[in-house]
Coordinates of C-alpha atoms in Angstrom, one line a residue:
Chain A
M1 CA 50.6 82.2 176.0
A2 CA 54.0 80.9 174.8
S3 CA 52.1 78.1 172.8
E4 CA 49.7 80.5 171.5
C5 CA 52.6 82.5 170.2
S6 CA 54.4 79.8 168.5
R7 CA 51.1 78.6 166.9
H8 CA 50.6 82.1 165.5
D9 CA 54.3 81.9 164.4
S10 CA 54.2 78.6 162.3
S11 CA 50.8 79.6 160.9
A12 CA 51.9 83.1 159.8
R13 CA 55.2 81.5 158.2
K14 CA 53.1 79.0 156.4
A15 CA 50.7 81.7 155.3
L16 CA 53.5 83.9 154.1
E17 CA 55.0 81.2 152.2
A18 CA 51.9 80.3 150.3
L19 CA 51.3 83.8 149.6
A20 CA 54.8 84.4 148.1
R21 CA 54.3 81.4 145.7
A22 CA 50.7 82.2 144.7
D23 CA 50.7 86.3 144.8
T24 CA 54.0 87.4 144.3
G25 CA 53.3 88.4 140.7
R26 CA 50.1 89.9 141.3
L27 CA 51.3 92.0 144.3
L28 CA 54.6 93.1 142.5
G29 CA 52.6 94.0 139.4
A30 CA 50.2 96.0 141.4
L31 CA 53.1 97.8 143.2
L32 CA 55.0 98.6 139.9
R33 CA 52.2 100.3 138.4
D34 CA 52.2 102.9 141.2
V35 CA 55.9 103.1 142.3
R36 CA 57.2 102.8 138.7
D37 CA 60.5 101.3 139.8
F38 CA 61.4 97.7 139.7
Q39 CA 64.0 97.5 142.7
L40 CA 61.8 99.7 144.8
A41 CA 58.8 97.7 144.3
E42 CA 60.6 94.3 145.2
D43 CA 62.3 96.1 148.4
C44 CA 58.9 97.4 149.5
L45 CA 57.2 93.8 149.1
Q46 CA 60.0 92.4 150.8
D47 CA 59.6 94.8 154.0
A48 CA 55.8 94.2 153.9
M49 CA 56.4 90.5 153.9
E50 CA 58.7 91.0 156.9
S51 CA 56.1 93.1 158.7
A52 CA 53.5 90.6 158.0
M53 CA 55.6 87.8 159.7
A54 CA 56.0 90.0 162.8
H55 CA 52.4 91.2 162.9
W56 CA 50.8 88.0 162.0
S57 CA 52.7 86.1 164.5
R58 CA 51.6 88.1 167.3
N59 CA 47.9 88.8 166.2
G60 CA 47.1 86.1 163.8
L61 CA 46.1 86.2 160.3
P62 CA 44.4 89.2 158.7
G63 CA 41.1 88.4 156.6
A64 CA 42.8 89.3 153.2
P65 CA 46.2 88.4 153.6
A66 CA 47.4 89.6 150.1
G67 CA 45.3 92.8 150.4
W68 CA 47.0 93.6 153.9
V69 CA 50.5 93.1 152.3
L70 CA 49.9 95.3 149.3
Q71 CA 48.8 97.9 151.7
T72 CA 51.4 97.8 153.8
A73 CA 53.9 97.6 150.9
R74 CA 52.3 100.8 149.5
R75 CA 53.0 102.4 153.0
K76 CA 56.6 101.4 152.9
A77 CA 56.8 102.7 149.4
I78 CA 55.5 106.1 150.8
D79 CA 58.0 106.0 153.4
R80 CA 60.9 105.3 151.3
F81 CA 59.6 108.3 148.9
R82 CA 59.8 110.6 151.8
R83 CA 63.2 109.6 152.6
T84 CA 64.6 110.0 149.0
R85 CA 66.7 113.3 148.3
N86 CA 65.0 114.1 145.0
F87 CA 61.5 113.7 146.5
E88 CA 59.7 116.1 144.3
R89 CA 60.5 114.1 141.1
K90 CA 58.5 111.2 142.4
A91 CA 55.7 113.5 143.4
E92 CA 53.1 112.1 141.1
E93 CA 53.8 108.3 142.2
Y94 CA 53.8 109.4 146.0
G95 CA 50.2 111.5 145.5
R96 CA 48.8 108.2 143.8
L97 CA 50.1 106.1 146.8
I98 CA 48.7 108.4 149.4
E99 CA 45.3 108.5 147.4
L100 CA 45.2 104.7 147.3
D101 CA 46.1 104.4 151.1
Q102 CA 43.3 106.8 151.9
Q103 CA 40.7 104.9 149.9
A104 CA 41.8 101.7 151.7
V105 CA 41.4 103.5 155.1
D106 CA 38.0 105.1 154.1
S107 CA 36.6 101.8 152.9
D108 CA 37.8 99.9 156.0
E109 CA 38.8 97.2 153.7
P110 CA 42.0 95.8 152.4
P111 CA 42.5 97.0 148.9
A112 CA 41.7 95.0 145.9
I113 CA 44.7 93.7 143.8
P114 CA 44.5 94.9 140.2
D115 CA 46.1 92.2 137.8
E116 CA 49.1 93.6 136.2
R117 CA 51.0 90.3 135.7
L118 CA 50.9 90.6 131.9
R119 CA 52.7 93.9 132.1
L120 CA 55.2 92.3 134.6
I121 CA 55.9 89.4 132.3
F122 CA 56.5 91.4 129.3
T123 CA 58.9 93.5 131.4
C124 CA 60.6 90.5 133.0
C125 CA 61.3 88.9 129.5
H126 CA 62.1 92.1 127.6
P127 CA 64.5 91.4 124.8
A128 CA 67.1 93.8 126.0
L129 CA 67.9 91.5 129.0
D130 CA 70.0 88.4 128.7
R131 CA 67.9 85.1 128.5
K132 CA 69.0 83.5 131.6
T133 CA 68.3 86.7 133.3
C134 CA 64.8 86.7 131.9
V135 CA 64.5 83.1 133.1
A136 CA 65.6 84.1 136.8
L137 CA 63.7 87.2 137.0
T138 CA 60.3 85.4 135.8
L139 CA 60.8 82.6 138.4
R140 CA 61.5 85.2 141.1
T141 CA 58.6 87.6 140.3
L142 CA 55.8 85.6 138.9
C143 CA 56.6 82.3 140.2
G144 CA 57.7 83.7 143.7
L145 CA 60.6 81.4 143.8
T146 CA 63.4 82.5 146.4
T147 CA 66.8 83.4 145.0
R148 CA 68.4 80.5 146.8
E149 CA 65.7 78.0 145.1
I150 CA 66.5 79.6 141.5
A151 CA 70.4 79.2 142.3
R152 CA 69.9 75.6 143.1
A153 CA 68.0 74.9 140.1
F154 CA 70.5 76.5 137.8
V155 CA 73.4 75.1 139.8
D156 CA 74.7 78.6 140.8
T157 CA 75.5 79.9 144.2
P158 CA 72.9 82.3 145.9
E159 CA 75.3 85.1 145.6
T160 CA 75.8 84.7 141.9
M161 CA 72.1 84.5 141.3
G162 CA 71.4 87.2 143.7
Q163 CA 73.9 89.5 141.7
R164 CA 72.3 88.5 138.5
L165 CA 69.0 89.6 139.8
V166 CA 70.2 92.8 141.2
R167 CA 71.8 93.7 137.8
A168 CA 68.7 92.9 136.2
R169 CA 66.6 95.4 138.4
H170 CA 69.1 97.9 138.0
K171 CA 69.0 97.8 134.1
I172 CA 65.3 97.8 134.0
T173 CA 65.2 100.9 136.1
K174 CA 68.1 102.6 134.7
A175 CA 67.7 101.8 131.1
G176 CA 64.2 102.7 131.1
I177 CA 62.7 99.0 130.2
P178 CA 58.8 100.0 130.1
F179 CA 56.3 98.3 132.3
E180 CA 53.9 98.3 129.5
I181 CA 51.8 96.1 127.2
P182 CA 53.8 96.2 123.8
E183 CA 52.6 98.1 120.9
P184 CA 50.5 96.2 118.2
E185 CA 53.4 96.3 115.7
D186 CA 55.8 94.7 118.5
W187 CA 53.3 92.4 119.9
T188 CA 54.1 89.1 118.0
E189 CA 57.8 89.4 118.6
R190 CA 57.4 90.4 122.3
L191 CA 54.9 87.7 123.0
N192 CA 57.3 85.1 121.4
S193 CA 60.0 86.6 123.7
V194 CA 57.9 85.7 126.6
L195 CA 56.9 82.3 125.4
S196 CA 60.6 81.4 124.7
V197 CA 61.7 82.4 128.1
I198 CA 58.8 79.9 129.6
Y199 CA 59.9 77.3 127.3
L200 CA 63.5 77.8 128.5
I201 CA 62.3 77.2 131.7
F202 CA 60.7 74.1 131.0
N203 CA 63.7 72.7 129.1
E204 CA 66.0 73.5 132.0
G205 CA 63.8 71.2 133.9
Y206 CA 63.2 68.5 131.3
S207 CA 66.9 68.2 130.1
A208 CA 69.2 69.8 132.4
T209 CA 72.2 70.9 130.6
E210 CA 74.4 70.6 133.5
G211 CA 74.7 68.6 136.7
T212 CA 73.6 65.1 137.3
E213 CA 69.8 65.4 137.7
L214 CA 68.2 65.0 134.3
L215 CA 64.7 65.9 135.3
R216 CA 64.0 68.6 137.5
Q217 CA 60.3 68.4 137.8
D218 CA 59.8 71.7 139.8
L219 CA 61.0 73.7 136.7
C220 CA 58.8 71.8 134.3
L221 CA 55.7 72.3 136.8
E222 CA 56.6 76.1 137.3
A223 CA 56.8 76.6 133.3
I224 CA 53.6 74.7 132.8
R225 CA 52.1 77.0 135.5
L226 CA 53.4 80.1 133.6
G227 CA 51.9 78.4 130.5
R228 CA 48.4 78.5 132.0
L229 CA 48.9 81.7 133.4
M230 CA 49.6 83.4 129.9
L231 CA 46.7 81.4 128.4
E232 CA 44.5 83.1 131.2
L233 CA 46.0 86.6 130.5
V234 CA 46.0 86.3 126.7
S235 CA 43.1 84.1 125.9
G236 CA 42.7 82.7 122.5
N237 CA 46.3 83.1 121.4
A238 CA 47.3 80.0 119.2
E239 CA 50.9 80.2 120.1
C240 CA 50.2 80.4 123.7
E241 CA 48.0 77.3 123.4
G242 CA 50.8 75.7 121.3
L243 CA 53.5 76.1 124.1
L244 CA 51.2 74.9 126.7
A245 CA 50.0 71.8 124.8
L246 CA 53.7 71.1 124.0
M247 CA 54.7 71.3 127.6
L248 CA 51.9 69.3 128.8
L249 CA 52.6 66.4 126.0
N250 CA 56.4 66.4 126.7
H251 CA 55.9 66.3 130.4
A252 CA 53.5 63.3 130.2
R253 CA 56.4 61.1 129.1
A254 CA 58.6 62.3 132.2
A255 CA 58.1 59.2 134.2
A256 CA 59.3 57.0 131.2
R257 CA 62.4 58.9 130.6
L258 CA 64.7 57.7 133.0
D259 CA 65.1 54.2 134.1
E260 CA 65.7 53.1 137.8
D261 CA 69.2 54.2 137.8
G262 CA 68.6 57.5 136.7
R263 CA 69.7 56.9 132.9
M264 CA 67.9 58.3 130.0
V265 CA 65.6 56.0 128.0
P266 CA 65.4 56.9 124.6
L267 CA 61.9 57.5 123.1
D268 CA 61.8 54.0 121.1
Q269 CA 62.7 52.0 124.4
Q270 CA 60.2 53.9 126.8
N271 CA 57.4 52.0 128.5
R272 CA 54.6 53.8 127.1
G273 CA 52.2 52.5 129.8
L274 CA 54.1 55.0 132.0
W275 CA 53.2 58.1 130.1
H276 CA 50.4 60.3 131.7
R277 CA 47.2 59.9 129.9
E278 CA 45.5 62.9 131.3
K279 CA 48.1 65.2 130.5
I280 CA 48.3 63.8 127.0
E281 CA 44.6 64.3 126.4
E282 CA 44.8 67.8 127.9
G283 CA 47.7 68.8 125.7
S284 CA 46.1 67.2 122.6
R285 CA 42.7 69.2 123.6
I286 CA 44.4 72.4 123.7
L287 CA 46.7 71.7 120.5
D288 CA 43.4 71.0 118.5
R289 CA 41.8 74.4 119.5
A290 CA 45.1 76.1 118.6
L291 CA 45.1 74.7 115.2
E292 CA 41.7 75.5 114.5
R293 CA 42.5 79.2 114.7
G294 CA 44.6 79.0 111.6
H295 CA 47.7 81.0 112.9
P296 CA 50.5 78.5 112.7
G297 CA 53.5 78.9 114.6
L298 CA 56.7 77.1 115.8
F299 CA 55.0 75.9 119.3
Q300 CA 52.2 74.6 117.4
S301 CA 54.3 72.5 115.4
Q302 CA 56.3 71.1 117.9
A303 CA 53.4 70.2 120.1
A304 CA 52.0 68.5 116.9
I305 CA 54.9 66.4 116.8
S306 CA 54.9 65.5 120.3
A307 CA 51.2 64.8 120.1
L308 CA 52.1 62.2 117.4
H309 CA 54.4 60.5 119.5
A310 CA 52.2 60.7 122.4
Q311 CA 49.2 59.0 120.6
A312 CA 51.3 56.4 118.5
A313 CA 50.8 52.9 120.1
S314 CA 54.5 52.1 119.4
H315 CA 57.6 53.6 118.0
A316 CA 57.1 51.7 114.6
E317 CA 53.3 52.7 114.4
T318 CA 54.4 56.5 114.9
D319 CA 53.2 58.4 111.8
W320 CA 56.8 59.5 110.7
Q321 CA 55.9 60.8 107.4
Q322 CA 53.5 63.3 109.4
I323 CA 56.5 64.2 111.4
V324 CA 58.7 64.7 108.5
L325 CA 56.1 67.3 107.0
L326 CA 55.9 69.2 110.3
Y327 CA 59.7 69.7 110.5
E328 CA 59.7 70.9 106.9
S329 CA 56.9 73.5 108.0
M330 CA 59.1 74.5 111.0
H331 CA 61.9 75.0 108.7
R332 CA 59.9 77.1 106.5
L333 CA 58.5 79.3 109.4
A334 CA 62.3 79.7 110.9
D335 CA 65.4 78.8 108.9
N336 CA 67.2 76.7 111.5
P337 CA 69.3 73.5 110.6
V338 CA 68.1 71.8 113.9
Y339 CA 64.9 71.5 112.3
L340 CA 66.6 69.8 109.4
L341 CA 68.4 67.4 111.9
N342 CA 65.2 66.3 113.4
R343 CA 63.6 66.0 109.9
A344 CA 66.4 63.6 109.0
V345 CA 65.9 61.4 112.1
A346 CA 62.2 61.2 111.3
L347 CA 63.1 60.4 107.7
S348 CA 65.1 57.6 108.8
Y349 CA 61.9 55.8 110.1
A350 CA 59.4 57.0 107.4
R351 CA 62.1 55.9 104.6
S352 CA 65.6 54.7 105.3
A353 CA 68.5 55.4 107.4
D354 CA 70.7 55.8 104.3
Q355 CA 68.4 58.6 103.2
A356 CA 68.7 60.2 106.5
L357 CA 72.4 60.1 106.4
D358 CA 72.2 61.8 102.9
A359 CA 70.0 64.5 104.5
L360 CA 72.6 64.9 107.3
A361 CA 75.5 65.5 105.0
M362 CA 73.9 68.5 103.9
I363 CA 73.9 70.2 107.3
S364 CA 77.0 68.8 108.7
S365 CA 78.9 72.1 108.5
A366 CA 76.3 74.2 110.3
L367 CA 76.0 71.7 113.1
D368 CA 79.5 70.5 113.7
G369 CA 79.6 71.8 117.3
Y370 CA 76.1 70.6 118.1
Q371 CA 75.9 67.3 120.4
P372 CA 72.6 66.0 119.0
F373 CA 73.9 66.1 115.4
H374 CA 76.6 63.8 116.3
A375 CA 74.5 61.2 118.3
A376 CA 71.9 61.2 115.6
K377 CA 74.5 60.6 113.1
A378 CA 76.0 57.8 115.3
D379 CA 72.8 56.1 115.4
L380 CA 72.2 56.3 111.8
Q381 CA 75.7 54.9 111.2
R382 CA 75.1 52.1 113.7
R383 CA 71.6 51.2 112.0
T384 CA 73.3 51.0 108.6
G385 CA 76.3 48.7 109.6
R386 CA 78.9 51.7 109.7
H387 CA 80.3 50.7 113.2
E388 CA 83.7 52.3 113.1
A389 CA 82.1 55.5 112.0
A390 CA 79.4 55.4 114.5
R391 CA 81.9 54.8 117.4
Q392 CA 83.9 58.1 116.2
S393 CA 80.3 60.0 115.9
Y394 CA 79.5 58.8 119.4
R395 CA 82.9 59.9 120.7
R396 CA 82.5 63.2 119.4
A397 CA 79.0 63.6 120.7
I398 CA 80.3 62.4 124.4
E399 CA 82.9 65.2 123.8
L400 CA 80.2 67.9 123.3
S401 CA 77.8 66.6 126.1
G402 CA 77.1 68.8 129.1
N403 CA 75.3 66.1 130.9
D404 CA 76.3 62.9 132.9
S405 CA 73.2 60.9 132.2
E406 CA 73.5 61.7 128.4
R407 CA 77.2 61.0 128.5
Q408 CA 76.5 57.5 130.0
F409 CA 73.9 56.8 127.7
L410 CA 76.2 57.5 124.6
A411 CA 79.0 55.4 126.4
S412 CA 76.6 52.5 126.9
R413 CA 75.9 52.7 123.1
I414 CA 79.7 52.3 122.1
A415 CA 79.9 49.5 124.7
A416 CA 77.0 47.6 122.9
L417 CA 78.6 48.1 119.5
D418 CA 81.9 46.5 120.9
Q419 CA 80.0 43.7 122.5
A420 CA 78.1 42.9 119.2
A421 CA 81.5 43.2 117.3
E422 CA 82.9 40.4 119.8
I423 CA 80.2 38.1 119.3
A424 CA 79.7 38.2 115.8
P425 CA 82.8 40.0 114.3
A426 CA 81.2 39.7 110.8
A427 CA 77.9 40.8 111.6
S428 CA 75.4 42.0 108.9
P429 CA 74.1 45.3 109.5
A430 CA 72.2 45.8 112.8
P431 CA 68.4 45.7 112.9
Q432 CA 66.5 49.0 112.2
S433 CA 65.9 49.7 115.9
C434 CA 66.8 48.4 119.1
Chain B
M1 CA 64.8 109.7 129.4
K2 CA 67.9 110.5 127.6
Y3 CA 69.8 108.0 125.4
L4 CA 72.9 107.9 123.5
A5 CA 73.1 105.7 120.5
L6 CA 76.7 105.0 119.5
I7 CA 77.1 103.7 115.9
Y8 CA 79.9 101.2 115.4
A9 CA 80.9 99.6 112.0
A10 CA 83.9 98.0 110.8
P11 CA 85.7 100.0 108.2
G12 CA 84.5 99.0 104.8
A13 CA 81.6 97.0 106.0
G14 CA 79.2 99.7 104.7
P15 CA 78.9 101.1 101.0
D16 CA 81.7 103.1 99.7
Y17 CA 81.8 106.4 98.6
G18 CA 81.3 106.6 94.7
T19 CA 79.2 103.3 94.6
P20 CA 75.6 103.1 93.5
E21 CA 74.6 101.9 97.0
F22 CA 76.2 104.9 98.7
G23 CA 73.5 107.4 97.8
P24 CA 70.6 105.6 99.1
Y25 CA 72.8 105.0 102.4
M26 CA 73.2 108.6 103.1
D27 CA 69.7 109.1 102.0
G28 CA 68.9 106.8 104.8
Y29 CA 70.7 109.1 107.3
R30 CA 68.9 112.3 106.0
K31 CA 65.5 110.4 106.3
A32 CA 66.2 109.3 109.7
T33 CA 67.4 112.5 111.1
E34 CA 64.1 114.1 109.6
T35 CA 62.1 111.5 111.4
Y36 CA 63.8 112.3 114.7
K37 CA 63.3 116.0 114.3
R38 CA 59.7 115.4 113.4
D39 CA 58.8 113.3 116.3
G40 CA 60.8 115.7 118.7
V41 CA 63.2 113.0 120.0
M42 CA 66.6 114.4 118.5
L43 CA 68.8 116.3 121.0
A44 CA 72.1 115.9 118.9
G45 CA 73.6 113.8 116.0
E46 CA 76.9 113.8 114.5
A47 CA 79.3 111.7 112.5
L48 CA 82.9 111.3 113.6
Q49 CA 86.1 111.6 111.5
E50 CA 88.0 108.1 111.2
T51 CA 89.8 106.4 114.2
S52 CA 93.2 107.1 112.5
T53 CA 92.5 110.7 113.3
A54 CA 91.8 110.1 117.0
T55 CA 94.3 111.0 119.8
T56 CA 93.7 109.6 123.2
V57 CA 94.6 111.6 126.4
R58 CA 95.4 110.4 129.8
V59 CA 96.6 112.4 132.9
R60 CA 99.1 110.5 135.1
N61 CA 100.5 112.2 138.0
G62 CA 99.3 115.6 136.7
K63 CA 101.1 115.0 133.5
T64 CA 99.2 115.0 130.3
E65 CA 99.9 112.0 128.0
T66 CA 98.9 111.7 124.6
M67 CA 98.6 108.9 122.3
D68 CA 98.1 108.5 118.6
G69 CA 95.1 106.5 117.8
P70 CA 91.8 105.4 119.4
F71 CA 91.3 104.3 123.1
A72 CA 91.0 100.8 122.1
E73 CA 91.8 99.0 118.9
T74 CA 88.6 97.1 117.9
K75 CA 87.3 95.7 114.7
E76 CA 84.2 97.8 114.8
Q77 CA 85.0 101.5 115.3
L78 CA 82.6 104.2 116.8
G79 CA 81.8 106.2 113.7
G80 CA 79.0 108.7 114.9
F81 CA 76.1 109.1 117.5
Y82 CA 72.6 110.4 118.2
M83 CA 71.3 111.6 121.3
F84 CA 67.5 110.9 121.8
D85 CA 65.0 112.0 124.3
C86 CA 62.6 109.2 124.4
A87 CA 59.8 107.8 126.8
N88 CA 61.5 104.7 127.4
L89 CA 63.9 102.0 126.0
D90 CA 61.2 100.5 123.7
E91 CA 61.2 104.0 122.0
A92 CA 64.9 104.4 122.0
I93 CA 65.3 101.0 120.4
K94 CA 62.8 101.7 117.7
Y95 CA 64.8 105.1 116.7
A96 CA 68.1 103.3 116.9
A97 CA 66.9 100.7 114.6
M98 CA 66.3 103.4 111.9
I99 CA 70.1 104.3 111.6
P100 CA 71.2 102.8 108.3
T101 CA 74.5 101.5 110.0
A102 CA 72.7 99.3 112.0
E103 CA 72.0 97.1 109.0
H104 CA 75.9 96.1 108.9
G105 CA 77.2 97.4 111.9
S106 CA 75.9 97.7 115.5
V107 CA 74.2 100.5 117.3
E108 CA 74.8 100.6 121.3
V109 CA 72.1 102.2 123.1
R110 CA 73.0 103.7 126.4
P111 CA 70.8 105.7 128.9
I112 CA 72.3 109.1 129.9
M113 CA 73.0 109.1 133.7
D114 CA 70.8 111.5 135.5
I115 CA 73.1 113.3 137.8
E116 CA 70.8 114.7 140.7

């Protein structure tokens, strides 16, 4: 009997963990549609999960676990509505829940779960919320990560992350952030807000800005999962495709980006044999489909650049001229000096490092506080033999860096310059690439 | 839901009285107000005298203390407000964005608390 119980206990726990990861978005979306209160919906879902743990440990798993949880969560909401002081103001939501519960009882089957995840993600990524809050909220509600897991990913304490989530739910409810698909006139901007939150999650995993671990694969995989979800919910959208392609193409290089000691390996020195061919093929295929739609956008351009890198046999054989043009088109779509910085780096390979340095001079005031600007400048100075200037630029980049692996990499570049100076004090300009 | 749109701007940031830009600017306010009334969202809306006319009042130990000037000396000053009745924040943001001062100053949108 005792062993029967513990067997049920562990299978209930496993089923609930899997359900939280796979179905939180669906369940929360479905609940929100009916209760129209973010905090209440999350609380009821939490209550229902706790009930599930107790019931399933005792009686084994139900036939349709997610439906069971939804029905239980609706009943928890009915209970909570009954206990509120201003009950009559929630009469409409209450009536609807009673009706849904009755339907489920009559049909003797757990309720179907309507897919409201698109509304949910638009709410979580609303422009009136702080970006980091959007990231945390999306990971919590759409990906089903626990507050503790999100806190760990962002090197925050669970308490701080918990407070951030509480404040977010409070604002959504009190400020009237709607649980709706945006109006057509706001669609592009709002969709972009969602896509940029997903890309933030990806980048947080890809190039952690803080902490010692450069690659946090879990966040990359969550972001790719969200990218696939968006494509499922908004099929045929070129920028959704562009984002997913970009993430797949960048993530394909993950295994080659760090050496055995966890140090960052620059693109030109990566072992291309370690790149993940299937991801590159999938990303390229999705990108081609996006480009055929004829609705250009920033994610598609970035994915196109990533694809040119991924498809090149070597750093030298990359189509740098095409990359220069793509950065120019991005700068036309959105005026941003960072695109010009990247264009300058591409130009150094397409033409010469001297021309690239001239191009950098034009954006130096706009990017003075930006670490990659000084790292790129240092590299170009090194390549054109301006070693003392290069040292100064590397030092400035180290000052501005927020990441150990990056700092180590930059320091190793200075050390290499010093070494070269000792061996050959009057060295001729350094070779083009190393 | 009810929302208060608080209109902030640095003195001198907007068009000055007597310049050619001033007419269209005030016209923008007239048009915005007409839209709010037409759409049935306008509950109130007023412009305030400049902060040099403000008096700050505090009661400490039952005694009323007054101070010449605004509560906080900031570069951007509260210059006026609208109160809207909207379905949700998206609608409130849409109406707030029609306020001409939003083009050089800032509009803070705050939901009105529902005292039960």
